[in-house]
Amino acid sequence: MAVALAAADTYVVVLALPDMMAGVGLGLESLQRATPIVSGFLLGYITVLPLIGRLADLVDRQRVLLGCLAVFVLGSAVTALAVELPVLVGGRVLQGIGGGGLVPATLALVADLWPVGRRGMPLGVVGAVQELGSVFGPLLGALVLAVADWRAIFWLNAGFGLVLALALRAPARMPRASAALLVLGLTLAGLALWAPQRLVTDMVLGAPFVGPSRLVTPIGALAGVLLLAWLGVSVRGWWRLLRRADLPGALLIGVALGSVVLTFASADPEREVVGPSGRWLLPLTLVAAALAVLRHLTAAEPLFPRGLGRVVRPAIVSTLVGVALVTVVIGVPLLARLTGTQSQVEAALVLARFLVAVPAGAVLGGWALNRFGTEALTSLALALAAIGLFVMGRWGHGSLDQAFPTTAVLVLVGLGIGLAIAPVNAAALERGPAGAHGVVSAVVVVARMTGMVLGLALVTGIGLRLFYQRVAELPDPTDLAALGRLAVVPVQAMFTGGAVAALLGAATALGPRMTLHRSASPVSRGSRGSLSALRRRSGARECHPSSPSSPGRG
């Protein structure tokens, strides 16, 4: 349920973005300035995943889930209260950090609770729930916007997050003084962002709210001091854990991933593949990546445990799945609008045929995983997706008017991509080092999200270049009819690029075996407390690794 909440929030801004822009004083003509509202969530989602995955291997996984939910709730509240763009972007970054961290912790719990031969269906369910966010996120946004404003969406997120945090009942220990500083600091920060009219306009009580922005005020400054004091008091308890998690290595990986996201997410697809800041962000990516590799080779306990190289091939396949997925999610609505669909809602309904098929394919892949090998299932799934995407690469004007063929192809591609999710996750979890399920899950998720970012930039850039070449070859460049026919060329290139990515993924999966077929996966030391509690509550018998001589490393 937590993964579903975070996944829905990824797509909830699709319909609410214009209202969110207006809420922070931006008009529709300033769409480029609003890009950080979307990329901020993605930035938070990707950059801290390796660190959260590593923490989930060192401490009780339920505590990690609880911490991620707390960050997600805080980010939702900040977003709901924002009236300035930097605050709104900051709230979205916090939502991305909290929401993204829920996925590897949940996948790691699946690996802990089910042995290798029985993980298929649970992994399929988690993958399906993650993909259902693309269906229910815009739907949730539309329903809320029909009866309230955009801020209600994020207050609803915060409420759901609190309910789930209470349901987890994870142990949370914090000294009273530290808890008091945190609660008081957050309360004052929330009051500063809210700025109630009755207090602000009062001659006496309004003085703490006077400043150039809502946070740069006396009450905002006091909230900052209290939160810094809480951080100073708490850091002693965290420092030993963060050192074991390799905080320097995590920071370097975060800088490298964040630079990649910002480089491509800030680009204007009509003019460029790399954003204007890419000239210094890309070198920063290379430097940070090189330093991260050096840190990994020299650290006593690196962020990525030794032996993680066996996860490289599943991660490559996950990246290619992300490329194929994003070409459909972006390309289908765009093609619909270019070929005569009257509204964004109608275009979304065309895409819904694909979006519903992906989670169905994920569940089916989880079921089939226990009956077929990961390599054969992954390769077959991505080959089916590639066939459908090659067909979509020939779509043009009038193609979407043919309801049955269009639906059949979209369902084929959706099922193919969905079928690949569970076997890829299973292969990575089985090949990864013992006791490293959290960081292995983070690697797979990061690979897929990075594939979506890079794939969108690459196939869009290629498509636009083809379009401009075709336009230059026209006898009359002012012929509107000819230009209209050529408008679908970039979208056709996107689908063909997705087909190539799916085909490469199918070929990669058919290499040497992606799984090691161990009889059981040792349980990490950090997760045993939560496992015992879960089993006591469910009445399940305590089970142990089949190989007691190789305990999981906490």
Coordinates of C-alpha atoms in Angstrom, one line a residue:
M1 CA 0.0 0.0 0.0
A2 CA 2.9 2.3 0.7
V3 CA 4.4 1.6 -2.7
A4 CA 1.0 2.3 -4.3
L5 CA 0.8 5.6 -2.6
A6 CA 4.2 6.7 -3.7
A7 CA 3.7 5.4 -7.2
A8 CA 0.4 7.3 -7.6
D9 CA 2.2 10.5 -6.4
T10 CA 4.7 10.1 -9.2
Y11 CA 1.9 10.7 -11.8
V12 CA -0.5 12.8 -9.7
V13 CA 0.9 16.1 -11.1
V14 CA 0.0 15.2 -14.7
L15 CA -3.4 17.0 -14.4
A16 CA -2.6 19.3 -11.4
L17 CA 0.5 20.9 -12.8
P18 CA -1.2 24.0 -14.3
D19 CA -3.0 24.7 -11.0
M20 CA 0.2 24.1 -9.0
M21 CA 2.0 26.6 -11.2
A22 CA -0.8 29.2 -10.6
G23 CA -0.5 28.5 -6.8
V24 CA 3.1 29.7 -6.8
G25 CA 2.5 32.6 -9.1
L26 CA 3.5 31.1 -12.5
G27 CA 1.5 31.4 -15.6
L28 CA 1.3 28.8 -18.4
E29 CA 3.7 30.8 -20.4
S30 CA 6.4 30.0 -17.8
L31 CA 6.2 26.2 -18.3
Q32 CA 10.0 25.9 -18.5
R33 CA 10.4 27.4 -15.0
A34 CA 7.9 24.8 -13.7
T35 CA 10.1 21.9 -14.9
P36 CA 11.7 21.5 -11.4
I37 CA 8.3 20.6 -10.0
V38 CA 8.5 17.4 -11.9
S39 CA 12.2 16.9 -12.0
G40 CA 12.5 17.7 -8.3
F41 CA 10.5 14.6 -7.4
L42 CA 12.6 12.5 -9.8
L43 CA 15.8 13.9 -8.4
G44 CA 14.8 13.0 -4.8
Y45 CA 13.6 9.6 -6.0
I46 CA 16.8 8.5 -7.7
T47 CA 19.7 10.1 -5.8
V48 CA 19.1 8.7 -2.4
L49 CA 17.9 5.2 -3.3
P50 CA 21.3 3.5 -3.0
L51 CA 21.8 5.0 0.5
I52 CA 18.3 4.0 1.6
G53 CA 18.8 0.5 0.2
R54 CA 22.0 0.1 2.1
L55 CA 20.4 1.4 5.3
A56 CA 17.6 -1.2 4.8
D57 CA 20.3 -3.9 5.0
L58 CA 21.8 -2.5 8.2
V59 CA 18.7 -1.8 10.4
D60 CA 15.2 -3.2 10.8
R61 CA 13.4 -2.8 7.4
Q62 CA 10.2 -1.7 9.0
R63 CA 12.0 1.2 10.6
V64 CA 13.3 2.2 7.2
L65 CA 9.8 2.0 5.8
L66 CA 8.5 4.2 8.7
G67 CA 11.3 6.7 8.1
C68 CA 10.5 6.9 4.4
L69 CA 6.8 7.4 5.1
A70 CA 7.7 10.2 7.6
V71 CA 9.7 12.0 4.9
F72 CA 7.0 11.4 2.3
V73 CA 4.3 12.9 4.7
L74 CA 6.5 15.8 5.5
G75 CA 7.1 16.5 1.8
S76 CA 3.4 16.2 1.1
A77 CA 2.6 18.8 3.8
V78 CA 5.3 21.2 2.5
T79 CA 4.0 20.9 -1.0
A80 CA 0.4 21.5 0.1
L81 CA 1.4 24.7 2.0
A82 CA 3.8 26.1 -0.7
V83 CA 3.0 29.5 -2.2
E84 CA 6.6 30.0 -3.6
L85 CA 8.3 27.9 -6.3
P86 CA 11.4 27.0 -4.3
V87 CA 9.3 25.7 -1.4
L88 CA 7.1 23.7 -3.8
V89 CA 10.1 22.1 -5.4
G90 CA 11.6 21.4 -2.0
G91 CA 8.4 19.6 -1.0
R92 CA 8.5 17.5 -4.2
V93 CA 12.1 16.6 -3.6
L94 CA 11.2 15.3 -0.1
Q95 CA 8.3 13.4 -1.5
G96 CA 10.6 11.8 -4.0
I97 CA 13.1 10.8 -1.3
G98 CA 10.4 9.3 0.9
G99 CA 8.4 7.7 -1.9
G100 CA 11.5 6.3 -3.7
G101 CA 12.9 4.7 -0.5
L102 CA 9.7 2.7 0.0
V103 CA 10.3 0.5 -3.1
P104 CA 13.7 -1.1 -2.3
A105 CA 12.7 -1.7 1.3
T106 CA 9.6 -3.4 0.2
L107 CA 11.3 -5.6 -2.4
A108 CA 13.9 -6.5 0.2
L109 CA 11.2 -7.6 2.6
V110 CA 9.8 -9.8 -0.2
A111 CA 13.2 -11.4 -0.6
D112 CA 13.4 -12.0 3.2
L113 CA 9.9 -13.4 3.7
W114 CA 9.8 -15.7 0.7
P115 CA 12.5 -18.2 -0.4
V116 CA 13.9 -18.1 -4.0
G117 CA 11.4 -20.6 -5.4
R118 CA 8.3 -18.8 -4.1
R119 CA 9.1 -15.1 -4.7
G120 CA 7.5 -14.9 -8.1
M121 CA 4.0 -13.9 -7.2
P122 CA 5.0 -11.4 -4.4
L123 CA 7.5 -9.7 -6.7
G124 CA 4.8 -9.6 -9.4
V125 CA 2.3 -8.0 -7.0
V126 CA 4.8 -5.4 -5.9
G127 CA 5.7 -4.6 -9.6
A128 CA 2.0 -4.4 -10.5
V129 CA 1.2 -2.1 -7.6
Q130 CA 4.1 0.1 -8.7
E131 CA 2.7 0.3 -12.2
L132 CA -0.8 0.9 -11.1
G133 CA 0.3 4.3 -9.9
S134 CA 0.4 5.5 -13.5
V135 CA -3.3 4.6 -13.8
F136 CA -4.6 5.7 -10.4
G137 CA -2.3 8.8 -10.0
P138 CA -4.0 10.9 -12.7
L139 CA -7.4 9.5 -11.8
L140 CA -6.9 10.5 -8.2
G141 CA -5.8 13.9 -9.2
A142 CA -8.8 14.3 -11.5
L143 CA -11.3 13.2 -8.7
V144 CA -9.8 15.6 -6.1
L145 CA -9.6 18.5 -8.6
A146 CA -13.3 18.0 -9.4
V147 CA -14.3 18.8 -5.7
A148 CA -11.3 20.8 -4.3
D149 CA -8.1 22.5 -5.3
W150 CA -4.7 21.0 -6.0
R151 CA -3.5 21.3 -2.4
A152 CA -6.1 18.8 -1.2
I153 CA -4.3 16.1 -3.3
F154 CA -1.2 16.4 -1.1
W155 CA -3.1 16.7 2.1
L156 CA -4.7 13.5 1.2
N157 CA -1.3 11.9 0.5
A158 CA -0.1 13.1 4.0
G159 CA -3.2 11.6 5.6
F160 CA -2.8 8.2 3.9
G161 CA 0.9 8.2 4.8
L162 CA 0.1 8.8 8.5
V163 CA -2.4 5.9 8.5
L164 CA 0.1 3.6 6.9
A165 CA 2.8 4.6 9.4
L166 CA 0.5 3.7 12.2
A167 CA -0.3 0.4 10.6
L168 CA 3.4 -0.5 10.4
R169 CA 3.8 -0.3 14.1
A170 CA 7.5 -0.2 13.6
P171 CA 9.7 0.5 16.7
A172 CA 10.9 4.1 16.7
R173 CA 13.2 5.3 19.5
M174 CA 14.0 8.9 20.0
P175 CA 15.1 10.8 23.2
R176 CA 12.5 13.1 24.6
A177 CA 14.6 16.2 24.1
S178 CA 15.4 15.4 20.5
A179 CA 11.7 14.6 19.9
A180 CA 10.6 17.9 21.4
L181 CA 13.0 19.9 19.2
L182 CA 11.8 18.1 16.1
V183 CA 8.1 18.5 16.9
L184 CA 8.5 22.2 17.8
G185 CA 10.7 23.0 14.8
L186 CA 8.3 21.3 12.4
T187 CA 5.3 23.0 14.0
L188 CA 6.8 26.4 13.6
A189 CA 8.0 25.7 10.1
G190 CA 4.4 24.6 9.2
L191 CA 3.0 27.8 10.8
A192 CA 5.5 29.9 8.8
L193 CA 4.4 28.3 5.6
W194 CA 0.7 28.4 6.4
A195 CA 0.9 32.1 7.5
P196 CA -2.7 32.3 8.8
Q197 CA -4.3 35.6 7.7
R198 CA -5.7 36.3 11.2
L199 CA -2.2 36.2 12.7
V200 CA -0.3 37.8 9.8
T201 CA -2.6 40.9 9.8
D202 CA -2.5 41.3 13.6
M203 CA -0.5 44.4 14.7
V204 CA 1.4 42.4 17.4
L205 CA 1.2 38.7 16.4
G206 CA 2.0 39.5 12.8
A207 CA 5.5 40.7 13.4
P208 CA 7.2 37.2 13.3
F209 CA 5.6 36.7 9.9
V210 CA 7.2 39.7 8.2
G211 CA 9.9 39.0 5.7
P212 CA 10.8 38.7 2.0
S213 CA 9.3 35.2 1.9
R214 CA 7.4 32.9 4.2
L215 CA 10.4 31.0 5.4
V216 CA 12.7 34.1 5.6
T217 CA 10.9 35.5 8.6
P218 CA 11.6 35.5 12.3
I219 CA 9.3 32.5 12.8
G220 CA 10.9 30.7 9.9
A221 CA 14.4 31.5 11.2
L222 CA 13.4 30.1 14.7
A223 CA 12.0 27.0 13.1
G224 CA 15.3 26.5 11.2
V225 CA 17.4 27.0 14.4
L226 CA 15.3 24.4 16.2
L227 CA 15.6 21.9 13.4
L228 CA 19.3 22.4 13.2
A229 CA 19.5 21.9 16.9
W230 CA 17.6 18.6 16.5
L231 CA 20.0 17.6 13.8
G232 CA 23.0 18.3 16.0
V233 CA 21.5 16.3 18.9
S234 CA 20.5 13.4 16.7
V235 CA 23.6 13.1 14.5
R236 CA 25.6 11.3 17.2
G237 CA 23.2 8.4 17.1
W238 CA 23.2 8.3 13.3
W239 CA 26.8 8.8 12.7
R240 CA 28.0 5.2 13.4
L241 CA 25.2 3.9 11.2
L242 CA 25.9 6.3 8.3
R243 CA 29.6 5.4 8.5
R244 CA 28.7 1.7 8.1
A245 CA 26.4 2.6 5.2
D246 CA 29.4 4.5 3.5
L247 CA 27.9 8.0 3.5
P248 CA 30.8 9.5 1.4
G249 CA 30.2 6.8 -1.3
A250 CA 26.4 7.5 -1.2
L251 CA 27.0 11.2 -1.6
L252 CA 29.2 10.6 -4.6
I253 CA 26.7 8.3 -6.2
G254 CA 23.9 10.8 -5.4
V255 CA 25.8 13.6 -7.1
A256 CA 26.5 11.5 -10.2
L257 CA 22.8 10.4 -10.5
G258 CA 21.5 13.8 -9.7
S259 CA 23.7 15.4 -12.3
V260 CA 22.4 13.0 -14.9
V261 CA 18.8 13.7 -14.0
L262 CA 19.2 17.5 -14.1
T263 CA 21.1 17.4 -17.3
F264 CA 18.4 15.6 -19.3
A265 CA 15.3 16.6 -17.4
S266 CA 16.0 20.4 -17.9
A267 CA 16.5 20.1 -21.7
D268 CA 13.9 21.6 -24.0
P269 CA 13.1 18.6 -26.3
E270 CA 12.3 20.9 -29.2
R271 CA 15.8 22.3 -29.4
E272 CA 18.2 20.0 -27.5
V273 CA 18.9 16.7 -25.9
V274 CA 21.2 18.0 -23.2
G275 CA 20.0 20.8 -21.0
P276 CA 21.8 24.2 -20.8
S277 CA 23.5 23.2 -17.6
G278 CA 24.9 20.0 -19.1
R279 CA 28.2 21.6 -20.1
W280 CA 29.2 21.5 -16.4
L281 CA 26.9 18.8 -15.0
L282 CA 28.1 16.1 -17.3
P283 CA 31.8 16.6 -16.3
L284 CA 30.6 16.6 -12.7
T285 CA 28.9 13.3 -13.3
L286 CA 32.1 11.7 -14.7
V287 CA 34.2 13.1 -11.8
A288 CA 31.7 11.9 -9.1
A289 CA 31.4 8.5 -10.7
A290 CA 35.2 8.1 -10.9
L291 CA 35.5 9.1 -7.2
A292 CA 32.7 6.7 -6.3
V293 CA 34.5 3.8 -8.0
L294 CA 37.7 4.8 -6.1
R295 CA 35.8 4.9 -2.9
H296 CA 34.3 1.5 -3.5
L297 CA 37.7 0.0 -4.1
T298 CA 39.3 1.5 -1.0
A299 CA 36.5 1.6 1.6
A300 CA 36.4 -1.1 4.3
E301 CA 32.6 -1.3 4.1
P302 CA 31.6 0.2 0.7
L303 CA 28.1 1.3 -0.2
F304 CA 27.8 -1.5 -2.7
P305 CA 29.0 -4.8 -1.0
R306 CA 31.6 -6.9 -2.8
G307 CA 30.0 -9.3 -5.2
L308 CA 27.4 -6.8 -6.5
G309 CA 28.9 -7.1 -10.0
R310 CA 26.7 -10.1 -10.5
V311 CA 23.7 -7.8 -10.6
V312 CA 25.0 -5.8 -13.5
R313 CA 23.2 -7.8 -16.2
P314 CA 19.8 -7.6 -14.5
A315 CA 20.4 -3.9 -14.0
I316 CA 21.1 -3.4 -17.7
V317 CA 17.9 -5.2 -18.6
S318 CA 16.0 -3.1 -16.1
T319 CA 17.5 0.1 -17.8
L320 CA 16.3 -1.1 -21.2
V321 CA 12.9 -1.9 -19.8
G322 CA 12.7 1.7 -18.6
V323 CA 13.6 3.0 -22.0
A324 CA 10.8 0.9 -23.7
L325 CA 8.3 2.0 -21.0
V326 CA 8.9 5.7 -21.3
T327 CA 8.6 5.7 -25.1
V328 CA 5.0 4.4 -24.8
V329 CA 4.0 6.6 -21.8
I330 CA 5.1 9.7 -23.6
G331 CA 4.6 8.7 -27.3
V332 CA 1.0 7.5 -27.3
P333 CA -0.7 10.6 -25.9
L334 CA 1.6 12.7 -28.1
L335 CA 0.6 10.7 -31.2
A336 CA -3.1 10.9 -30.2
R337 CA -2.9 14.7 -30.0
L338 CA -1.0 15.0 -33.3
T339 CA -3.5 12.9 -35.2
G340 CA -6.7 14.6 -34.2
T341 CA -7.6 13.7 -30.7
Q342 CA -9.5 16.6 -29.3
S343 CA -8.5 16.6 -25.6
Q344 CA -5.8 15.4 -23.2
V345 CA -8.4 13.2 -21.5
E346 CA -9.1 11.3 -24.8
A347 CA -5.4 10.9 -25.3
A348 CA -5.0 9.5 -21.8
L349 CA -7.8 7.0 -22.5
V350 CA -5.9 5.7 -25.4
L351 CA -2.8 5.3 -23.2
A352 CA -4.9 3.6 -20.5
R353 CA -5.1 0.4 -22.6
F354 CA -1.4 0.1 -22.2
L355 CA -1.2 1.2 -18.6
V356 CA -3.8 -1.4 -17.5
A357 CA -1.9 -4.2 -19.3
V358 CA 1.4 -3.5 -17.6
P359 CA 0.3 -4.4 -14.0
A360 CA -1.6 -7.3 -15.4
G361 CA 1.6 -8.5 -17.1
A362 CA 3.5 -8.0 -13.8
V363 CA 1.2 -10.3 -11.9
L364 CA 1.2 -12.8 -14.7
G365 CA 5.0 -12.6 -14.8
G366 CA 5.2 -13.3 -11.1
W367 CA 3.0 -16.4 -11.5
A368 CA 5.0 -17.6 -14.5
L369 CA 8.3 -17.1 -12.8
N370 CA 7.8 -20.1 -10.6
R371 CA 7.2 -22.3 -13.7
F372 CA 9.8 -20.9 -16.2
G373 CA 13.4 -19.7 -15.9
T374 CA 14.0 -16.0 -15.5
E375 CA 16.1 -15.8 -18.7
A376 CA 13.5 -17.4 -21.0
L377 CA 10.6 -15.5 -19.4
T378 CA 12.4 -12.1 -19.6
S379 CA 13.6 -12.6 -23.2
L380 CA 10.1 -13.8 -24.4
A381 CA 8.4 -10.8 -22.6
L382 CA 10.7 -8.2 -24.1
A383 CA 10.6 -9.8 -27.5
L384 CA 6.8 -9.5 -27.5
A385 CA 7.1 -5.9 -26.4
A386 CA 9.6 -5.2 -29.2
I387 CA 7.3 -6.7 -31.8
G388 CA 4.4 -4.4 -30.7
L389 CA 6.7 -1.4 -30.6
F390 CA 8.0 -2.0 -34.1
V391 CA 4.4 -2.1 -35.2
M392 CA 3.7 1.2 -33.4
G393 CA 6.7 2.7 -35.1
R394 CA 4.6 2.6 -38.3
W395 CA 1.6 4.2 -36.8
G396 CA 0.5 7.6 -38.3
H397 CA -2.6 9.5 -39.1
G398 CA -5.7 7.3 -38.7
S399 CA -3.9 4.5 -36.9
L400 CA -5.6 5.2 -33.6
D401 CA -9.0 5.3 -35.2
Q402 CA -8.9 1.5 -35.6
A403 CA -10.0 0.5 -32.1
F404 CA -9.3 -3.3 -32.1
P405 CA -5.8 -3.3 -33.8
T406 CA -4.7 -0.4 -31.6
T407 CA -5.9 -2.0 -28.4
A408 CA -4.3 -5.3 -29.3
V409 CA -0.9 -3.8 -30.0
L410 CA -1.0 -1.6 -26.8
V411 CA -2.0 -4.6 -24.7
L412 CA 0.7 -6.8 -26.2
V413 CA 3.4 -4.2 -25.4
G414 CA 2.0 -3.6 -21.9
L415 CA 1.9 -7.3 -21.1
G416 CA 5.4 -7.8 -22.5
I417 CA 6.9 -5.0 -20.4
G418 CA 4.9 -6.1 -17.3
L419 CA 6.0 -9.7 -17.7
A420 CA 9.6 -8.7 -17.5
I421 CA 9.4 -6.8 -14.2
A422 CA 9.2 -9.8 -11.7
P423 CA 11.9 -12.0 -13.4
V424 CA 14.4 -9.0 -13.6
N425 CA 13.8 -8.2 -9.9
A426 CA 14.1 -11.9 -9.0
A427 CA 17.3 -12.4 -10.9
A428 CA 18.9 -9.4 -9.2
L429 CA 17.8 -10.4 -5.7
E430 CA 19.0 -14.0 -6.2
R431 CA 22.4 -13.0 -7.7
G432 CA 23.1 -10.3 -5.2
P433 CA 25.3 -10.8 -2.1
A434 CA 23.7 -12.4 1.0
G435 CA 22.3 -9.8 3.3
A436 CA 22.2 -7.1 0.6
H437 CA 18.6 -7.3 -0.6
G438 CA 18.0 -3.6 0.1
V439 CA 20.9 -2.2 -1.9
V440 CA 20.3 -4.7 -4.7
S441 CA 16.6 -3.6 -5.0
A442 CA 17.8 0.0 -5.1
V443 CA 20.2 -0.7 -7.9
V444 CA 17.4 -2.3 -10.1
V445 CA 15.0 0.6 -9.4
V446 CA 17.6 3.2 -10.1
A447 CA 18.6 1.5 -13.3
R448 CA 15.0 1.5 -14.5
M449 CA 14.4 5.1 -13.6
T450 CA 17.7 6.2 -15.2
G451 CA 16.7 4.3 -18.3
M452 CA 13.4 6.3 -18.4
V453 CA 15.3 9.6 -18.1
L454 CA 18.1 8.8 -20.6
G455 CA 15.8 6.9 -23.0
L456 CA 13.3 9.8 -23.3
A457 CA 16.1 12.3 -24.0
L458 CA 17.8 10.0 -26.6
V459 CA 14.8 8.9 -28.6
T460 CA 13.3 12.4 -28.5
G461 CA 16.5 13.9 -29.8
I462 CA 16.8 11.3 -32.6
G463 CA 13.1 11.8 -33.6
L464 CA 13.4 15.6 -33.8
R465 CA 16.5 15.3 -35.9
L466 CA 14.7 13.0 -38.3
F467 CA 11.8 15.4 -38.4
Y468 CA 14.0 18.4 -39.3
Q469 CA 15.8 16.4 -41.9
R470 CA 12.5 15.5 -43.6
V471 CA 11.3 19.1 -43.4
A472 CA 14.6 20.3 -45.1
E473 CA 13.9 17.8 -47.9
L474 CA 10.4 19.2 -48.6
P475 CA 10.1 21.1 -52.0
D476 CA 8.0 23.7 -50.2
P477 CA 8.8 24.1 -46.5
T478 CA 5.6 26.2 -46.0
D479 CA 3.3 23.4 -47.2
L480 CA 1.2 22.9 -44.0
A481 CA -0.3 19.7 -45.2
A482 CA 3.1 18.1 -45.7
L483 CA 4.3 19.4 -42.4
G484 CA 1.2 17.9 -40.7
R485 CA 2.0 14.5 -42.2
L486 CA 5.6 14.8 -41.0
A487 CA 4.6 15.7 -37.4
V488 CA 4.3 12.1 -36.5
V489 CA 7.9 11.3 -37.5
P490 CA 9.4 12.0 -34.0
V491 CA 6.8 9.8 -32.3
Q492 CA 7.5 7.0 -34.8
A493 CA 11.2 7.3 -34.0
M494 CA 10.4 7.1 -30.3
F495 CA 8.4 3.8 -30.7
T496 CA 11.2 2.4 -32.9
G497 CA 13.8 3.4 -30.3
G498 CA 11.7 1.7 -27.6
A499 CA 11.5 -1.5 -29.8
V500 CA 15.3 -1.5 -30.2
A501 CA 15.7 -1.2 -26.4
A502 CA 13.3 -4.0 -25.8
L503 CA 15.1 -6.2 -28.3
L504 CA 18.5 -5.4 -26.7
G505 CA 16.9 -6.3 -23.3
A506 CA 15.7 -9.6 -24.7
A507 CA 19.2 -10.4 -26.1
T508 CA 20.9 -9.4 -22.9
A509 CA 18.6 -11.7 -20.8
L510 CA 19.5 -14.7 -23.0
G511 CA 23.2 -14.6 -22.1
P512 CA 24.7 -16.7 -19.3
R513 CA 22.2 -17.6 -16.6
M514 CA 21.0 -14.5 -14.7
T515 CA 20.1 -16.6 -11.6
L516 CA 22.3 -18.8 -9.5
H517 CA 19.4 -21.0 -8.3
R518 CA 20.5 -21.1 -4.7
S519 CA 18.0 -23.0 -2.5
A520 CA 17.4 -20.1 -0.2
S521 CA 18.5 -16.6 0.4
P522 CA 20.0 -15.8 3.8
V523 CA 18.2 -13.2 5.9
S524 CA 20.1 -10.1 6.7
R525 CA 20.8 -9.4 10.3
G526 CA 19.1 -6.0 10.1
S527 CA 15.8 -7.5 9.0
R528 CA 15.5 -10.3 11.5
G529 CA 13.7 -8.2 14.1
S530 CA 11.0 -7.2 11.7
L531 CA 10.7 -10.7 10.3
S532 CA 10.2 -12.2 13.8
A533 CA 7.5 -9.6 14.6
L534 CA 5.8 -10.2 11.3
R535 CA 5.8 -13.9 11.7
R536 CA 4.5 -13.7 15.3
R537 CA 1.6 -11.5 14.1
S538 CA 0.8 -13.8 11.2
G539 CA 1.2 -17.1 13.0
A540 CA 3.8 -18.2 10.5
R541 CA 6.5 -20.6 11.6
E542 CA 10.0 -19.4 12.0
C543 CA 12.1 -20.5 9.0
H544 CA 15.9 -20.4 8.7
P545 CA 18.4 -20.2 5.8
S546 CA 19.2 -23.6 4.3
S547 CA 22.9 -22.7 4.7
P548 CA 23.5 -21.8 8.4
S549 CA 27.3 -21.6 7.7
S550 CA 26.9 -18.5 5.6
P551 CA 24.8 -16.0 7.7
G552 CA 23.6 -12.8 6.2
R553 CA 25.9 -9.9 6.8
G554 CA 24.1 -7.0 8.7

